Tab-separated table of N, CA and C in Angstrom:
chain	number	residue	atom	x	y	z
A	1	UNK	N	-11.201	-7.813	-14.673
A	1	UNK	CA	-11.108	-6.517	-14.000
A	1	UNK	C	-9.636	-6.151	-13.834
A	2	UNK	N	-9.057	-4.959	-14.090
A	2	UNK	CA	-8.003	-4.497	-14.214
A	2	UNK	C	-7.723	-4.181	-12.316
A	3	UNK	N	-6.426	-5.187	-11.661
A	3	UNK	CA	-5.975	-4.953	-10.972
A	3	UNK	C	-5.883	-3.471	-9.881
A	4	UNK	N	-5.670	-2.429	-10.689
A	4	UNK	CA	-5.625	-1.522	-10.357
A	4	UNK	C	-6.865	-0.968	-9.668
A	5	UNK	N	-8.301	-1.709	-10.236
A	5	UNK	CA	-9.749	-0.997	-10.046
A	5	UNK	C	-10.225	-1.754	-9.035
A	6	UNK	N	-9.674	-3.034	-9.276
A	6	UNK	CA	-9.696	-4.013	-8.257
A	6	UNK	C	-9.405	-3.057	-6.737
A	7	UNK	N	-8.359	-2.926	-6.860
A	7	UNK	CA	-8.076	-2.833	-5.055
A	7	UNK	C	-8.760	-1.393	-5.047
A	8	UNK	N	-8.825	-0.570	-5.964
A	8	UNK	CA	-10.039	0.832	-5.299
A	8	UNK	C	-10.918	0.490	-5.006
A	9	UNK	N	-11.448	-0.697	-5.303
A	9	UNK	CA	-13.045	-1.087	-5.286
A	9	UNK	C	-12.756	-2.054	-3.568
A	10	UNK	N	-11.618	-2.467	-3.276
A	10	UNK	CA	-11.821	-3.181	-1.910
A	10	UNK	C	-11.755	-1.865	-0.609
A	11	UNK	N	-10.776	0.014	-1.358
A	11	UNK	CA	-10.535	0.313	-0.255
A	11	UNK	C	-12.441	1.023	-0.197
A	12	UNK	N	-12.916	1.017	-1.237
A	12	UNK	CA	-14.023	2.173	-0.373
A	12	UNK	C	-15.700	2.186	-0.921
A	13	UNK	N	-15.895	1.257	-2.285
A	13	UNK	CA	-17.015	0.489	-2.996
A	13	UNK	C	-16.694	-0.119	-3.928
A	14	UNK	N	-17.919	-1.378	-3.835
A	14	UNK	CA	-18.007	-2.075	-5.215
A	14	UNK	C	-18.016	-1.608	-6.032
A	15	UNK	N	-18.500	-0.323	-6.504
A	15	UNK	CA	-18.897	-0.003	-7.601
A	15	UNK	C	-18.157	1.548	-7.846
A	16	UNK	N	-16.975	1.409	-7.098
A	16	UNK	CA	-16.089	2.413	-7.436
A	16	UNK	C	-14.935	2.740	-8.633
A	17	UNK	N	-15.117	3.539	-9.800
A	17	UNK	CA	-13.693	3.289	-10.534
A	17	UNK	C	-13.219	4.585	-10.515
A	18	UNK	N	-12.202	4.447	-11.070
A	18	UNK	CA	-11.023	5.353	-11.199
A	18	UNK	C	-11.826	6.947	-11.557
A	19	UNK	N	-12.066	7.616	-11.084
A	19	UNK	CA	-12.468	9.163	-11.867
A	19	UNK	C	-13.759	9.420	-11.033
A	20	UNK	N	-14.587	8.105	-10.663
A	20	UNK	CA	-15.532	8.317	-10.472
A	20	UNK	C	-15.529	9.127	-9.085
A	21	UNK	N	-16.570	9.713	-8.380
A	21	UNK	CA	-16.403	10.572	-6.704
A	21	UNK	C	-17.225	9.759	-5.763
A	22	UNK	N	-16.875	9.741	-4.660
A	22	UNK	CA	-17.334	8.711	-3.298
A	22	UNK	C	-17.815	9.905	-2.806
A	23	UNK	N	-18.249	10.542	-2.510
A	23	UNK	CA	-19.141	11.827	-1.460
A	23	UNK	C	-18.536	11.905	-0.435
A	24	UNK	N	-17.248	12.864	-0.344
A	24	UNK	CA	-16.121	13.980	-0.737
A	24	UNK	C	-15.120	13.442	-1.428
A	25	UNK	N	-14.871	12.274	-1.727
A	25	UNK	CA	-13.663	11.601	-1.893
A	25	UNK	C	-13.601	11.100	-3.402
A	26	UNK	N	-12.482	11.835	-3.749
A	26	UNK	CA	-12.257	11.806	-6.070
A	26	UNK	C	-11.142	11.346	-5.742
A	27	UNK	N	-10.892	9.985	-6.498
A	27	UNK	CA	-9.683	9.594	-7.148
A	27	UNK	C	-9.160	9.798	-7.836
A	28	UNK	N	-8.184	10.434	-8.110
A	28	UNK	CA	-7.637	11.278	-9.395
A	28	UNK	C	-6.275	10.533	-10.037
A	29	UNK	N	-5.841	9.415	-9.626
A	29	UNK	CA	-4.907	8.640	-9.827
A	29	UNK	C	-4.158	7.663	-9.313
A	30	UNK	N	-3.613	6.395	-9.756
A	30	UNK	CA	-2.781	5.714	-9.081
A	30	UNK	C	-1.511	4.779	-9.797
A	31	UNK	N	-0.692	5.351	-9.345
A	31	UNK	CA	0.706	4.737	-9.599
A	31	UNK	C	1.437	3.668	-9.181
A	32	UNK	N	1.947	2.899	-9.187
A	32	UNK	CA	2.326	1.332	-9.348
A	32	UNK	C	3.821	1.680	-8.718
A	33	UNK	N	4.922	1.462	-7.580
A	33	UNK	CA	5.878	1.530	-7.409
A	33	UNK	C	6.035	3.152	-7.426
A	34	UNK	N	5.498	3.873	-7.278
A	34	UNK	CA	5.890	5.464	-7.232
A	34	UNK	C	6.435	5.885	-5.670
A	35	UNK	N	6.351	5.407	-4.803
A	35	UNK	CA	7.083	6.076	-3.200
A	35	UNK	C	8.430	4.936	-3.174
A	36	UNK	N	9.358	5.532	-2.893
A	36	UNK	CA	10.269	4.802	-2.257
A	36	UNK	C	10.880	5.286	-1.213
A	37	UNK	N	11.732	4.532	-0.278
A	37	UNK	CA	11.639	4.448	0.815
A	37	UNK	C	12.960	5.672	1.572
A	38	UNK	N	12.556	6.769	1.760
A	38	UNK	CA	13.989	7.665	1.572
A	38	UNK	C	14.690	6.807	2.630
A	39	UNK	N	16.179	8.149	2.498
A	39	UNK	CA	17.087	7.541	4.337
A	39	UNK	C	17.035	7.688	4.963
A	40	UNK	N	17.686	7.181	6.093
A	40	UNK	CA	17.025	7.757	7.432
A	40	UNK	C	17.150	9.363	7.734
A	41	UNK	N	17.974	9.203	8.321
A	41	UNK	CA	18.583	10.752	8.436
A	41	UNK	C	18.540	10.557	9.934
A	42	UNK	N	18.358	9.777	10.789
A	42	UNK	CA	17.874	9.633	12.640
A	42	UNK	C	16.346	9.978	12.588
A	43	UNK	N	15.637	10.121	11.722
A	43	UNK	CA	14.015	10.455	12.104
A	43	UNK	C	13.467	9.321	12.069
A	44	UNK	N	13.252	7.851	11.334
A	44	UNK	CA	13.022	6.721	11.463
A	44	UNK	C	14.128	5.663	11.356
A	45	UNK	N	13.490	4.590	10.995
A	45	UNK	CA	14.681	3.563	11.231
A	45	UNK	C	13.996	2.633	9.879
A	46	UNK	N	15.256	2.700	8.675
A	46	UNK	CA	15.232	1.617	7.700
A	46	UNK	C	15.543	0.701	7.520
A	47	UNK	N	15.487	0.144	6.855
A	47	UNK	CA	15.873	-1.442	6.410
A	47	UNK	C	15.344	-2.721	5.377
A	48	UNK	N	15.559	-3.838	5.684
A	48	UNK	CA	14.908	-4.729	5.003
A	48	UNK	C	14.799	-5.873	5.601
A	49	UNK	N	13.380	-6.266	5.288
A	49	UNK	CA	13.275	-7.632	6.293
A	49	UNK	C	13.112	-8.771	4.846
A	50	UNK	N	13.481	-10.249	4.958
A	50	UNK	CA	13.310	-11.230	4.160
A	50	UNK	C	12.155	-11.769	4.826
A	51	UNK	N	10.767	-11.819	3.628
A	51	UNK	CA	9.761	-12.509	4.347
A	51	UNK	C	9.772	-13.890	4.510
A	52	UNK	N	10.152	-14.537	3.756
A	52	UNK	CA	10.355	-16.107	3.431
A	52	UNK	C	11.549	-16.935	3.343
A	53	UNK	N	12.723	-17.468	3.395
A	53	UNK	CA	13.971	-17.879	3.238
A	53	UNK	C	13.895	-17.919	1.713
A	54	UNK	N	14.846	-17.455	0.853
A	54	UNK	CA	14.806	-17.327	-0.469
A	54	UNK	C	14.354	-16.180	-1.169
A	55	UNK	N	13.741	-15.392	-0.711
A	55	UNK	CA	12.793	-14.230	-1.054
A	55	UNK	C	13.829	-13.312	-0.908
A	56	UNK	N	13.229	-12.214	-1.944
A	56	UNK	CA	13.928	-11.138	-2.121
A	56	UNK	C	13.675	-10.019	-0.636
A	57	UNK	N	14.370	-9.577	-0.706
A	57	UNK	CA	14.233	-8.371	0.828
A	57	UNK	C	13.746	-7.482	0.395
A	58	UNK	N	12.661	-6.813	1.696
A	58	UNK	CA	11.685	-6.189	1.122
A	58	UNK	C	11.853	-4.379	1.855
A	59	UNK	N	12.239	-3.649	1.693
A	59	UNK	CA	12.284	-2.524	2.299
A	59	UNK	C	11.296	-1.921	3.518
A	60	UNK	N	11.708	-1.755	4.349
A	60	UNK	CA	10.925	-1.547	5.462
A	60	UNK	C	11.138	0.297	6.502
A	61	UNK	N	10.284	0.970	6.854
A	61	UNK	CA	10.645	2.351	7.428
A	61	UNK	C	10.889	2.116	8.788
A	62	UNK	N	10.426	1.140	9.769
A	62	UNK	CA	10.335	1.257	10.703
A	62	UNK	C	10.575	-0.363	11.577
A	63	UNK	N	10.899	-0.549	12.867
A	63	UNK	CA	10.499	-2.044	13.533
A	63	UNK	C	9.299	-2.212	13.859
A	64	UNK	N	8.250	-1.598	13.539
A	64	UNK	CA	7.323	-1.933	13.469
A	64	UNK	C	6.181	-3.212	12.418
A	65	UNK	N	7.129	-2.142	11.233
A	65	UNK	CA	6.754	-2.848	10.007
A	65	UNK	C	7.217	-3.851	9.540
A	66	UNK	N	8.570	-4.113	10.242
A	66	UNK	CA	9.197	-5.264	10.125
A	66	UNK	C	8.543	-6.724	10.946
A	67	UNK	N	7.903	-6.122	11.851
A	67	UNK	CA	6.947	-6.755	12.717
A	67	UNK	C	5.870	-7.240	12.137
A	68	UNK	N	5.133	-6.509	11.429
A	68	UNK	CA	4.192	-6.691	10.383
A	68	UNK	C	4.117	-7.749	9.448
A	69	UNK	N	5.152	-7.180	8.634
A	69	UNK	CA	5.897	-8.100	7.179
A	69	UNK	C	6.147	-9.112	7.899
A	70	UNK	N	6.544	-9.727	9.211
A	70	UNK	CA	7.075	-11.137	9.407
A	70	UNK	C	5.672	-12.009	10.165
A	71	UNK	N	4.762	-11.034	10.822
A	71	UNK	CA	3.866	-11.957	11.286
A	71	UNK	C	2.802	-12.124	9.606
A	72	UNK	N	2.712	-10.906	8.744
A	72	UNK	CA	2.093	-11.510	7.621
A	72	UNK	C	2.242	-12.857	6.866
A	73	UNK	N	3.949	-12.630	6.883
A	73	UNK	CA	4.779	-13.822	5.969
A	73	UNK	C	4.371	-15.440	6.813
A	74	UNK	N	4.245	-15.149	8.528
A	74	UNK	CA	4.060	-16.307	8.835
A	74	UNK	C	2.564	-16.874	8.683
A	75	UNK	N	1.741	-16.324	8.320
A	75	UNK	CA	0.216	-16.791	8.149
A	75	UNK	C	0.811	-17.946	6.994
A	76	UNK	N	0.262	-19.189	6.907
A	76	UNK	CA	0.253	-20.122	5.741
A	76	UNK	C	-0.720	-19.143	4.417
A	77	UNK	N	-1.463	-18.711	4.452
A	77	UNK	CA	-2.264	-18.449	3.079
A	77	UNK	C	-1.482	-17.243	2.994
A	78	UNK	N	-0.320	-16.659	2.968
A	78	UNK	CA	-0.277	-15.376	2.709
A	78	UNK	C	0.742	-16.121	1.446
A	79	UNK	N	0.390	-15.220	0.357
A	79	UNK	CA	1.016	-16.231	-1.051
A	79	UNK	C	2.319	-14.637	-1.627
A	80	UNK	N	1.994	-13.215	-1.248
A	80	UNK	CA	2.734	-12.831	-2.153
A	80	UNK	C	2.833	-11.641	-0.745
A	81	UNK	N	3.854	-10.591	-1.289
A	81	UNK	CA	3.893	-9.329	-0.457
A	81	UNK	C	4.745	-8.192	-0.717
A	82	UNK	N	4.539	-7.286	-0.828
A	82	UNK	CA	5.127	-5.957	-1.657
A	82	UNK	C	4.824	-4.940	-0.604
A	83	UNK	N	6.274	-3.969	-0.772
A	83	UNK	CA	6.494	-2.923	0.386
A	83	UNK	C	6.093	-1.580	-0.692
A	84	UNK	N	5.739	-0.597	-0.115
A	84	UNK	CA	5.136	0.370	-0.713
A	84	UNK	C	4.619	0.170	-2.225
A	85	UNK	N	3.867	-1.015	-2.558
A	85	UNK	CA	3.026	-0.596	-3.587
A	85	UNK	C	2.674	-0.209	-4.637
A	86	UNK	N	2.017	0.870	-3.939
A	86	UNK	CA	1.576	1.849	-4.972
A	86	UNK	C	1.247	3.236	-4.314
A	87	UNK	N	1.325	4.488	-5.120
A	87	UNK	CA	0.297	5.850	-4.449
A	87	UNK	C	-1.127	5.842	-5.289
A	88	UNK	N	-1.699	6.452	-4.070
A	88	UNK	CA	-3.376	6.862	-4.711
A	88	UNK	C	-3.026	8.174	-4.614
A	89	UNK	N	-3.639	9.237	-5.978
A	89	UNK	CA	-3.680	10.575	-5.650
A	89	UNK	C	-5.374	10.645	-5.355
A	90	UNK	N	-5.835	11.487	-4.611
A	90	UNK	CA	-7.281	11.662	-4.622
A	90	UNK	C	-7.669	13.265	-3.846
A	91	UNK	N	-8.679	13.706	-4.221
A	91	UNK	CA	-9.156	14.629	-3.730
A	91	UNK	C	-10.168	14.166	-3.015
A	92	UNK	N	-9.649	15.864	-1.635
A	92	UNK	CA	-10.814	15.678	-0.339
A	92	UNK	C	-10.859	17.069	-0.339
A	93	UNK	N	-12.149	17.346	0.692
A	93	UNK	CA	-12.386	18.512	0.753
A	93	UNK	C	-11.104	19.672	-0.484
A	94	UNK	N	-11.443	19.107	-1.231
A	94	UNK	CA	-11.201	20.399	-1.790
A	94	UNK	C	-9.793	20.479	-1.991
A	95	UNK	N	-8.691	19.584	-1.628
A	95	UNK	CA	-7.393	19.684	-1.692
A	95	UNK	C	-6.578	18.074	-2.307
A	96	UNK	N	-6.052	18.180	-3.306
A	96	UNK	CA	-4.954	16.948	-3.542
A	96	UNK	C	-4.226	16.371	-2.885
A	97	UNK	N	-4.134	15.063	-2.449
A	97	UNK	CA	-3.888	14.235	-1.000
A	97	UNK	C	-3.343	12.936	-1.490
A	98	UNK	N	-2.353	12.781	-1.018
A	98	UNK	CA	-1.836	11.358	-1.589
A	98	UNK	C	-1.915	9.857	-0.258
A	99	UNK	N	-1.604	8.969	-0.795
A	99	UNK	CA	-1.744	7.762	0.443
A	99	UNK	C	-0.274	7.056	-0.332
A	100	UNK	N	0.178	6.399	-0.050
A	100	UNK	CA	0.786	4.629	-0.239
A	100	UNK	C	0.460	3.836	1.279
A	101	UNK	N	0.084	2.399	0.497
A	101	UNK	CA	0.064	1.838	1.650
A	101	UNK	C	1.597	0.968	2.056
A	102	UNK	N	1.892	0.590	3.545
A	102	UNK	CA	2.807	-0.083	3.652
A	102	UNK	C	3.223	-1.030	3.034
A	103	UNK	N	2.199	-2.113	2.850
A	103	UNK	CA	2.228	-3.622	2.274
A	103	UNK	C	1.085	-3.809	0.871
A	104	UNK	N	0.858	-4.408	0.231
A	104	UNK	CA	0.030	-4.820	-0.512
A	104	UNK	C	0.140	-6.583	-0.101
A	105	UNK	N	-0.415	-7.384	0.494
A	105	UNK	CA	-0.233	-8.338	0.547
A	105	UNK	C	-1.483	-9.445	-0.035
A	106	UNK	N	-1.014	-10.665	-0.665
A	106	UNK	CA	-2.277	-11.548	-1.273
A	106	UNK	C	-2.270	-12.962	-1.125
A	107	UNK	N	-3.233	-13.273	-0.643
A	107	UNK	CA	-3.613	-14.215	0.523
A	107	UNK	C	-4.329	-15.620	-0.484
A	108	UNK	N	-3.942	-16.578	-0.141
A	108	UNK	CA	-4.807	-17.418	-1.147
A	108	UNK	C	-6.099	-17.873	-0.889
A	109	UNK	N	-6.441	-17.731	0.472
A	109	UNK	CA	-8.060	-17.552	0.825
A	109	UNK	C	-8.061	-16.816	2.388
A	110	UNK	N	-8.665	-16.439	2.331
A	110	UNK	CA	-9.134	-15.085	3.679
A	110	UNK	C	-9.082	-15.991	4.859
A	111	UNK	N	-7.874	-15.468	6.012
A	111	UNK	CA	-7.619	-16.798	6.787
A	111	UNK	C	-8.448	-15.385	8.025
């Protein structure tokens, strides 16, 4: 199963793919690394947190998320972790709507 169909199928059915419609909800696309993280400007607060000693630093919008990314990193099964992802484009009622999620994170068994 192609990665990509994979995680549509965890956010909303098994038996969901790419094109297909959830009753209101059409997926119309998804991109791999497409949001990045603008500057601040004083409206949030950026940065980068290191999840692991050795690990590359991972871009972060807020102390929140930095909060996040470090209690994820400390779970033992958490094996990998990526800051914005990917975007989903999808249609709702009737209008083109995008998502990225914060983290994509992958766990080596469901703790």
């Amino acid at each position: 199963m192609h990665i990509a169909t994979h995680i549509l199928h965890s956010f909303e059915s098994p038996n969901l793919h790419l094109g297909e419609s959830l009753s209101p909800l059409m997926i119309d696309r998804l991109v791999w690394g497409h949001r990045r993280i603008p500057l601040s400007h004083g409206r949030h607060h950026t940065g980068h947190a290191i999840p692991w000693p050795g690990a590359a630093a991972l871009p972060v919008e807020s102390h929140e998320e930095r909060l996040v990314l470090q209690a994820l990193a400390a779970r033992g099964e958490c094996m990998s972790l990526s800051a914005q992802p990917f975007t989903v484009w999808y249609r709702w009622a009737g209008r083109l709507r995008r998502y990225t999620p914060d983290f994509l994170t992958v766990f080596s068994r469901v703790p």
